[in-house]
Coordinates of C-alpha atoms in Angstrom, one line a residue:
M1 CA 25.2 9.5 5.6
S2 CA 21.5 9.4 3.8
A3 CA 18.6 11.4 4.5
I4 CA 14.8 11.5 3.6
T5 CA 14.4 13.7 -0.1
G6 CA 10.5 12.8 -0.2
V7 CA 7.2 11.1 1.6
G8 CA 4.3 9.2 0.7
T9 CA 1.0 7.9 2.7
Y10 CA -1.9 6.2 2.0
A11 CA -4.8 4.7 3.6
P12 CA -8.2 3.1 2.2
R13 CA -11.2 5.4 2.3
F14 CA -12.9 2.2 4.4
R15 CA -14.2 2.7 8.2
I16 CA -14.8 0.4 11.1
S17 CA -15.6 1.8 14.4
A18 CA -14.3 0.0 16.8
D19 CA -18.2 -0.1 18.2
A20 CA -19.6 -1.5 14.8
F21 CA -17.4 -4.9 16.9
Q22 CA -18.8 -3.8 20.3
E23 CA -22.0 -4.4 17.8
A24 CA -21.3 -8.0 16.0
W25 CA -19.1 -9.5 19.3
G26 CA -20.1 -7.7 23.0
Q27 CA -16.7 -6.7 22.5
F28 CA -13.8 -5.0 21.2
N29 CA -10.1 -6.5 21.6
A30 CA -8.2 -4.6 19.9
A31 CA -7.2 -1.1 23.0
G32 CA -6.9 2.5 22.5
V33 CA -8.1 1.8 18.5
S34 CA -11.2 3.8 17.9
E35 CA -11.8 2.8 13.7
K36 CA -10.0 1.4 11.6
A37 CA -8.7 1.4 8.1
V38 CA -9.8 -1.5 6.1
A39 CA -8.5 -2.2 2.6
S40 CA -11.9 -2.5 -1.0
A41 CA -12.1 -5.7 -2.5
D42 CA -9.6 -4.5 -4.7
E43 CA -6.9 -3.1 -2.5
D44 CA -3.3 -5.9 -1.7
A45 CA -0.4 -4.8 0.0
L46 CA 1.2 -4.0 -4.0
T47 CA -2.1 -1.6 -5.0
M48 CA -1.4 0.7 -1.2
A49 CA 2.4 0.9 -2.2
Y50 CA 1.5 1.6 -5.5
E51 CA -0.4 4.7 -4.1
A52 CA 2.1 5.5 -1.4
A53 CA 5.7 5.0 -3.4
T54 CA 3.6 7.2 -6.1
R55 CA 2.9 10.3 -4.0
A56 CA 6.7 9.8 -2.3
L57 CA 8.0 10.4 -6.3
E58 CA 5.5 13.2 -6.1
A59 CA 6.6 15.4 -3.3
A60 CA 10.2 14.2 -3.5
E61 CA 10.5 15.6 -7.0
A62 CA 12.1 12.3 -8.6
D63 CA 12.0 10.5 -11.5
P64 CA 10.7 7.4 -11.7
S65 CA 13.7 7.0 -14.0
S66 CA 16.5 8.4 -11.2
V67 CA 15.7 5.3 -8.7
D68 CA 18.9 2.4 -9.0
W69 CA 17.1 0.9 -5.4
L70 CA 14.2 -0.3 -4.4
G71 CA 13.0 -2.2 -1.1
F72 CA 9.2 -3.9 -0.6
A73 CA 8.0 -5.1 2.7
S74 CA 4.3 -6.7 4.0
S75 CA 4.4 -8.7 6.5
R76 CA 1.2 -10.3 4.2
P77 CA 2.5 -9.7 0.4
P78 CA -0.4 -10.4 -2.2
E79 CA 1.5 -12.9 -2.9
A80 CA 4.3 -15.8 -0.8
E81 CA 6.5 -16.8 -3.8
E82 CA 7.2 -14.0 -6.0
D83 CA 9.7 -11.3 -6.5
L84 CA 7.0 -8.3 -6.0
T85 CA 9.7 -5.3 -6.5
A86 CA 9.1 -6.5 -10.7
R87 CA 5.3 -5.5 -11.1
L88 CA 6.3 -3.2 -8.8
G89 CA 8.5 -1.0 -10.5
A90 CA 6.8 -1.7 -14.1
M91 CA 3.7 0.7 -12.2
L92 CA 5.7 3.6 -11.0
A93 CA 7.8 3.2 -14.2
L94 CA 11.2 2.3 -12.7
A95 CA 13.8 1.1 -15.0
E96 CA 14.1 -2.2 -15.6
S97 CA 17.4 -2.7 -14.3
S98 CA 17.1 -1.1 -11.4
A99 CA 17.9 -3.4 -7.7
G100 CA 14.7 -4.8 -6.2
Q101 CA 14.2 -6.5 -3.1
V102 CA 10.7 -8.0 -0.3
F103 CA 11.5 -8.1 2.7
T104 CA 8.8 -10.0 4.9
G105 CA 7.9 -12.2 7.3
S106 CA 7.8 -9.8 10.4
T107 CA 6.1 -6.6 10.9
R108 CA 10.1 -5.4 12.0
A109 CA 9.6 -5.8 7.4
G110 CA 9.1 -2.0 6.9
T111 CA 12.4 -1.0 9.0
R112 CA 14.1 -3.6 7.6
A113 CA 14.0 -2.2 4.0
L114 CA 14.4 1.4 5.0
W115 CA 17.9 -0.4 6.8
A116 CA 18.6 -1.9 3.2
G117 CA 18.1 1.5 1.5
Q118 CA 20.5 3.2 3.3
D119 CA 23.5 0.2 2.4
A120 CA 22.3 1.0 -0.7
L121 CA 22.8 4.1 -1.6
A122 CA 26.5 3.4 1.6
A123 CA 27.6 1.2 -2.3
D124 CA 26.9 2.6 -5.2
S125 CA 23.4 3.5 -5.1
T126 CA 21.9 7.7 -6.5
T127 CA 18.6 7.2 -5.3
A128 CA 16.7 4.8 -3.3
L129 CA 12.9 4.0 -2.5
V130 CA 11.7 2.2 -0.1
V131 CA 7.9 0.8 0.5
A132 CA 6.0 -0.6 3.5
A133 CA 2.7 -2.2 2.5
D134 CA 0.2 -4.0 5.1
A135 CA -3.3 -4.7 5.9
P136 CA -2.7 -7.8 8.6
K137 CA -5.2 -10.1 9.3
G138 CA -6.3 -12.7 12.4
D139 CA -9.0 -14.5 12.9
P140 CA -12.4 -13.1 13.6
D141 CA -13.1 -13.0 17.8
D142 CA -9.2 -11.9 17.6
G143 CA -7.9 -9.2 19.0
I144 CA -5.4 -9.3 16.2
D145 CA -7.9 -9.0 13.7
H146 CA -10.0 -6.8 15.6
A147 CA -6.7 -4.2 15.5
A148 CA -5.9 -5.6 11.9
G149 CA -5.8 -1.9 10.3
A150 CA -4.6 -0.9 6.4
G151 CA -2.5 1.0 4.4
A152 CA 1.4 1.6 3.4
A153 CA 3.8 4.0 3.8
A154 CA 6.6 5.4 1.1
F155 CA 10.4 6.9 1.2
V156 CA 12.7 8.5 -1.2
L157 CA 16.2 8.5 -0.3
E158 CA 19.2 9.8 -1.6
R159 CA 22.9 10.9 0.0
D160 CA 22.0 14.4 1.2
G161 CA 18.5 15.7 1.8
P162 CA 16.5 17.7 4.2
A163 CA 15.7 14.8 6.8
E164 CA 19.5 12.2 8.0
I165 CA 19.1 9.5 9.1
V166 CA 21.4 10.0 12.1
D167 CA 21.4 7.4 13.2
R168 CA 20.6 3.2 13.9
A169 CA 20.8 0.1 15.7
E170 CA 19.5 -3.3 16.2
Y171 CA 18.6 -5.4 18.4
S172 CA 17.4 -9.8 18.9
T173 CA 16.6 -12.3 21.0
P174 CA 14.6 -15.6 20.7
Y175 CA 10.7 -14.6 21.9
P176 CA 9.0 -17.5 20.1
G177 CA 4.8 -17.8 20.2
T178 CA 4.4 -13.5 20.6
R179 CA 3.1 -13.8 16.3
F180 CA 3.3 -15.7 14.1
R181 CA 1.7 -17.1 10.7
T182 CA 2.9 -21.3 10.4
T183 CA 4.1 -22.1 6.3
G184 CA -0.3 -22.5 4.7
E185 CA -2.3 -20.6 7.2
D186 CA -3.8 -17.7 6.0
E187 CA -4.3 -15.9 9.4
T188 CA -1.8 -15.0 12.2
R189 CA -1.9 -15.7 16.0
T190 CA -0.1 -15.8 19.4
L191 CA -0.2 -17.6 22.1
G192 CA -2.2 -15.0 23.9
V193 CA 0.4 -14.8 27.1
T194 CA -0.3 -11.3 28.1
Q195 CA 2.9 -11.3 30.3
Y196 CA 4.9 -13.3 27.7
D197 CA 4.5 -10.5 24.2
R198 CA 5.1 -7.7 26.5
Q199 CA 8.0 -8.8 27.9
A200 CA 9.4 -9.1 24.7
F201 CA 7.9 -5.8 22.9
T202 CA 9.4 -3.4 26.1
E203 CA 13.6 -5.5 26.0
T204 CA 13.6 -5.5 22.5
I205 CA 12.7 -2.3 21.8
G206 CA 14.5 -1.4 24.5
G207 CA 17.7 -3.2 23.5
A208 CA 17.4 -0.9 20.4
V209 CA 17.6 2.4 21.4
G210 CA 20.0 1.4 23.7
G211 CA 22.1 0.9 20.7
L212 CA 22.3 4.1 19.3
E213 CA 25.1 6.0 19.9
V214 CA 23.6 9.6 19.4
E215 CA 21.6 10.8 22.5
S216 CA 18.7 11.8 20.9
D217 CA 15.6 14.0 22.3
P218 CA 13.3 13.3 19.5
E219 CA 9.4 15.5 19.6
A220 CA 8.0 12.5 18.5
A221 CA 8.4 9.1 18.4
A222 CA 7.1 6.0 15.9
I223 CA 6.9 3.2 17.7
Q224 CA 5.6 -0.2 16.5
A225 CA 1.7 0.1 17.6
P226 CA -0.1 -3.8 17.3
D227 CA -2.9 -1.7 19.4
G228 CA -3.4 1.4 20.9
K229 CA -2.0 1.0 24.3
L230 CA 1.6 -1.1 23.6
P231 CA 3.6 1.7 22.4
Y232 CA 3.1 3.2 25.5
R233 CA 3.9 0.9 28.4
A234 CA 7.6 0.6 25.8
A235 CA 7.6 4.6 26.9
A236 CA 10.1 3.9 29.7
A237 CA 12.6 1.5 27.2
A238 CA 12.5 3.7 24.7
G239 CA 12.9 6.6 26.9
V240 CA 10.8 9.1 25.8
S241 CA 7.3 10.0 27.0
T242 CA 4.0 9.6 26.2
D243 CA 3.0 12.7 24.5
E244 CA 6.4 11.8 21.8
I245 CA 4.4 9.7 21.1
Q246 CA 1.0 10.1 20.6
A247 CA 2.8 12.5 18.2
A248 CA 3.1 10.3 15.9
A249 CA 0.6 8.3 16.4
T250 CA -1.7 6.7 13.4
V251 CA -2.9 3.4 15.7
H252 CA -6.1 4.7 16.9
E253 CA -7.5 6.2 13.5
L254 CA -5.4 3.5 11.3
G255 CA -4.8 0.4 13.6
D256 CA -2.3 -2.1 13.3
L257 CA -0.5 -1.6 10.2
G258 CA 1.5 -4.5 10.9
A259 CA 5.0 -3.6 8.5
A260 CA 3.9 -0.3 7.7
S261 CA 3.5 0.7 11.3
V262 CA 6.4 2.2 12.1
P263 CA 6.5 3.8 8.3
M264 CA 3.4 5.3 8.5
S265 CA 4.1 6.9 11.8
L266 CA 7.3 8.0 11.0
A267 CA 5.9 10.1 8.0
V268 CA 3.5 11.2 9.6
A269 CA 5.4 12.3 12.2
L270 CA 7.9 14.5 9.5
S271 CA 5.0 15.6 7.7
N272 CA 3.5 16.7 10.7
G273 CA 6.7 19.2 10.5
Y274 CA 8.9 17.5 13.4
G275 CA 12.6 18.2 13.9
S276 CA 13.8 14.8 15.4
V277 CA 12.1 11.8 15.4
L278 CA 12.5 8.6 16.4
A279 CA 11.2 5.3 15.1
V280 CA 11.6 2.3 16.6
S281 CA 10.8 -1.3 14.8
H282 CA 9.8 -4.8 17.2
G283 CA 9.1 -8.1 15.1
S284 CA 7.9 -10.8 16.6
G285 CA 10.7 -13.9 17.2
A286 CA 11.9 -11.1 18.9
S287 CA 13.6 -8.5 17.3
A288 CA 13.2 -4.8 17.1
D289 CA 15.2 -2.0 15.0
A290 CA 16.1 1.4 15.9
F291 CA 16.7 5.1 14.0
V292 CA 17.2 8.7 14.4
V293 CA 16.5 11.4 11.9
E294 CA 17.1 14.8 12.2
A295 CA 14.4 17.1 9.6
D296 CA 17.1 20.6 8.9
G297 CA 13.2 22.1 7.8
D298 CA 10.2 20.9 5.7
V299 CA 10.5 17.5 4.4
P300 CA 8.1 17.5 1.0
A301 CA 5.1 15.1 1.8
A302 CA 2.0 13.7 -0.5
T303 CA 0.0 11.9 2.1
A304 CA -4.1 10.6 1.8
L305 CA -5.3 8.9 5.0
E306 CA -8.4 10.4 5.3
G307 CA -11.6 8.1 5.4
D308 CA -15.3 8.8 5.1
D309 CA -17.2 5.3 4.2
P310 CA -18.2 4.2 7.4
L311 CA -19.1 0.2 7.5
S312 CA -20.9 -2.2 9.6
Y313 CA -19.4 -4.8 10.5
A314 CA -21.1 -7.3 7.6
E315 CA -19.4 -5.3 5.4
Y316 CA -17.2 -5.4 6.7
L317 CA -17.0 -8.7 6.4
R318 CA -18.2 -8.7 2.6
Q319 CA -14.9 -6.7 2.2
R320 CA -12.3 -7.9 3.5
G321 CA -14.3 -12.1 1.4
V322 CA -14.9 -13.8 4.9
V323 CA -18.6 -13.7 3.5
T324 CA -20.1 -13.0 0.5
T325 CA -22.8 -14.8 -2.5
G326 CA -20.4 -17.7 -3.9
P327 CA -18.5 -17.9 -7.6
P328 CA -20.8 -18.3 -10.6
S329 CA -21.0 -21.2 -12.1
G330 CA -20.7 -20.8 -15.9
G331 CA -17.2 -19.6 -18.0
G332 CA -15.6 -16.1 -19.0
A333 CA -13.0 -14.4 -20.7
Y334 CA -9.4 -16.2 -20.6
V335 CA -6.4 -13.9 -21.1
S336 CA -3.4 -15.8 -20.8
V337 CA -0.3 -14.6 -18.4
P338 CA 1.7 -14.2 -21.8
S339 CA -0.6 -11.8 -23.0
W340 CA -1.5 -10.4 -19.7
R341 CA 1.9 -9.6 -19.7
R342 CA 2.7 -7.6 -23.5
S343 CA -0.4 -5.6 -22.4
I344 CA 1.3 -4.5 -18.8
P345 CA 2.3 -1.1 -20.8
Q346 CA -1.0 0.0 -21.2
R347 CA -2.3 -1.3 -17.8
Y348 CA 0.3 0.1 -15.6
R349 CA 1.1 3.2 -17.8
L350 CA -1.4 3.8 -19.8
E351 CA 1.3 3.7 -22.4
A352 CA -0.7 4.2 -26.2
G353 CA 0.6 3.9 -30.0
R354 CA 1.0 6.4 -32.6
C355 CA 0.0 5.5 -36.0
T356 CA 3.5 5.8 -38.2
E357 CA 1.6 6.5 -40.9
C358 CA -1.4 9.1 -40.2
E359 CA -0.5 10.2 -36.1
A360 CA -3.4 9.2 -35.1
L361 CA -3.4 7.6 -31.5
S362 CA -4.5 4.0 -30.8
F363 CA -5.1 2.8 -26.9
P364 CA -4.2 0.1 -27.1
P365 CA -1.8 0.1 -30.1
E366 CA -2.2 -3.4 -31.3
G367 CA -3.1 -4.2 -34.5
A368 CA -4.7 -2.2 -37.6
C369 CA -4.4 1.7 -37.0
D370 CA -8.4 2.7 -36.4
D371 CA -8.3 5.6 -38.4
C372 CA -6.5 4.4 -41.3
G373 CA -6.6 1.4 -41.5
A374 CA -2.4 1.0 -41.5
L375 CA -0.6 -2.2 -40.0
A376 CA 2.9 0.6 -40.6
G377 CA 3.0 0.3 -36.2
Y378 CA 3.1 2.4 -33.5
E379 CA 5.1 4.7 -32.0
P380 CA 4.8 4.8 -27.8
V381 CA 2.9 7.3 -26.0
E382 CA 2.1 7.4 -22.4
L383 CA -0.6 9.0 -21.8
A384 CA -1.8 11.1 -18.4
D385 CA -3.4 10.1 -16.0
E386 CA -6.3 11.8 -16.1
G387 CA -9.3 12.0 -18.0
T388 CA -12.7 12.9 -19.1
I389 CA -15.7 10.9 -19.2
E390 CA -17.5 9.9 -22.2
A391 CA -19.9 7.1 -21.6
V392 CA -20.7 4.9 -18.4
T393 CA -22.6 2.4 -16.4
T394 CA -23.2 0.7 -13.7
I395 CA -22.5 -2.9 -13.9
S396 CA -25.1 -4.9 -10.9
Q397 CA -25.2 -7.9 -8.9
G398 CA -25.2 -10.8 -11.4
G399 CA -23.9 -8.4 -14.2
A400 CA -19.7 -8.6 -13.9
P401 CA -18.3 -11.5 -16.6
P402 CA -17.2 -14.9 -14.2
E403 CA -13.9 -13.0 -13.7
F404 CA -15.0 -10.9 -12.1
A405 CA -17.7 -11.9 -9.8
E406 CA -15.2 -12.8 -6.8
Q407 CA -14.4 -8.9 -6.6
Q408 CA -18.2 -8.4 -7.5
A409 CA -19.6 -10.4 -4.7
R410 CA -16.7 -8.7 -1.9
S411 CA -17.5 -4.6 -2.7
G412 CA -21.0 -4.8 -4.8
D413 CA -21.7 -3.1 -8.1
F414 CA -19.4 -1.2 -9.6
A415 CA -19.0 1.3 -13.5
A416 CA -18.0 0.8 -16.0
A417 CA -16.8 4.1 -18.2
I418 CA -15.9 4.4 -21.5
V419 CA -13.3 7.2 -20.6
A420 CA -11.3 10.0 -22.7
L421 CA -7.1 9.7 -21.3
E422 CA -4.9 12.7 -22.4
T423 CA -1.7 13.5 -24.1
E424 CA 0.7 14.9 -21.6
D425 CA 0.1 18.7 -22.6
G426 CA -3.3 17.7 -23.0
D427 CA -4.0 18.5 -26.7
E428 CA -5.1 15.2 -27.6
T429 CA -7.5 12.2 -26.3
V430 CA -8.0 8.9 -26.8
S431 CA -10.4 7.0 -25.5
A432 CA -10.8 3.7 -23.1
P433 CA -13.0 1.3 -21.5
V434 CA -12.1 0.6 -17.8
M435 CA -13.7 -0.3 -14.4
G436 CA -14.3 2.0 -11.3
T437 CA -13.2 2.4 -7.9
D438 CA -12.7 4.0 -4.9
A439 CA -16.0 5.5 -5.2
G440 CA -20.4 4.7 -5.8
P441 CA -21.1 4.5 -9.8
D442 CA -23.6 7.2 -8.6
D443 CA -20.2 8.7 -8.1
F444 CA -19.6 9.2 -11.7
S445 CA -21.2 11.4 -14.0
V446 CA -20.9 11.7 -17.9
S447 CA -18.0 14.4 -18.4
D448 CA -17.0 14.2 -14.6
R449 CA -13.4 14.0 -14.5
I450 CA -11.3 11.4 -13.1
E451 CA -8.4 10.3 -12.4
T452 CA -6.1 6.7 -12.6
T453 CA -5.0 4.6 -10.1
I454 CA -3.8 1.3 -10.2
R455 CA -5.8 -1.7 -8.7
R456 CA -6.6 -5.6 -8.5
I457 CA -8.0 -6.6 -11.7
Y458 CA -9.4 -10.1 -11.2
T459 CA -7.5 -13.7 -10.8
Q460 CA -6.3 -16.7 -13.2
E461 CA -5.2 -19.7 -12.9
G462 CA -3.9 -18.7 -9.1
V463 CA -2.4 -15.6 -10.7
T464 CA -4.0 -12.1 -10.3
R465 CA -3.9 -10.1 -12.9
Y466 CA -3.1 -5.8 -11.8
G467 CA -4.7 -3.0 -13.8
F468 CA -5.7 0.6 -13.6
K469 CA -9.0 1.7 -12.8
I470 CA -11.1 5.0 -12.6
R471 CA -11.6 6.5 -9.5
P472 CA -13.3 10.5 -9.1
V473 CA -10.5 13.5 -8.9
G474 CA -10.2 14.4 -5.3
E475 CA -11.0 10.4 -4.0

């Protein structure tokens, strides 16, 4: 038996409405979607996965070092060929011996990861962490892009807990061309044969539900949502009413979350206190997974789904990198990948160093001690994820070094600050330079409290560097 002991969700702060699309295109091809979440220029599936996973671990009160299996799912991972569980595990401070598995290539990937997490527990794992994060992308005038949102959901799985996964089933049959992205393409597309797509959707969902052995009477149904109407068309096939689907639906406010669609709806249903949830995914091709989850009491959950920053269509295109001013000429600072890797403990986990000679803190912990000048070395000290701004300025267009220019062309002006980061006990601080995110430059002021998160920093040689940034507390 496997159980969900903690849930975490995350959606970006940016939102674009159906009306903004309608004004730009004269039509909006995402039925039932009123607005959708939009990833900012420094966000991708990996950073959103970090946000959701951090919340799930906190909700479950699970020590990251206790996680011995990690699953990461996305139909659009930021790297086409790389084991991203290695990066995500380092960001979350999981043990280096933790097993990791990446799931991609389909909107079903999120439930595939959940399935594999159960199998890991049935084998020899004690704590599994399943994270699904996605930000689909289509042609600008296509329904896939109009519906495409962004978000992530994460689950801590253990053998016993408040929400048990009591049954599961899968079903597959070939329906090529329903939703696909060929090698080398950036945009997901479909053949657009409406009746064919609907038949694939309803048949696979009905087939997966039909394979369940437990007779469920769900209070909520988390159904794959490519738009805001298709899940309801599958109600009869899934054996539920539109009310149960509405109870778990997130597509109307967040858009199509791809591989995170069903995990997000399941997480929201559990966090809202529903005692019985049917979760059914659909993957192009076509295939489906079905799960029955029964909750006995409240499931610990930490959610972050509020969006308070509306975008115009032009701003939306800029955040997506479709329209930018282009890169500047000139060089910039070069940091080799091996050098960057050596700094990962500082960039991911805020690891400072205590001088073994005078016990002063240094960040980063390298070279001679700033206080006593000794080269005796440092003992690692992990800092808390909060602090206070000591100095701040705004980096305007053209003011950033070239390596940051591509991101700035998408995000606009940003804050650069010196912050006093605190030790876990709050008794000491150490200063560090850092970039701001999740808010405009005017939202950062001296003496303000901040918290850290992990975002994209820049890309060189085709390799994206990730590291900590700051945002106002509570953002």
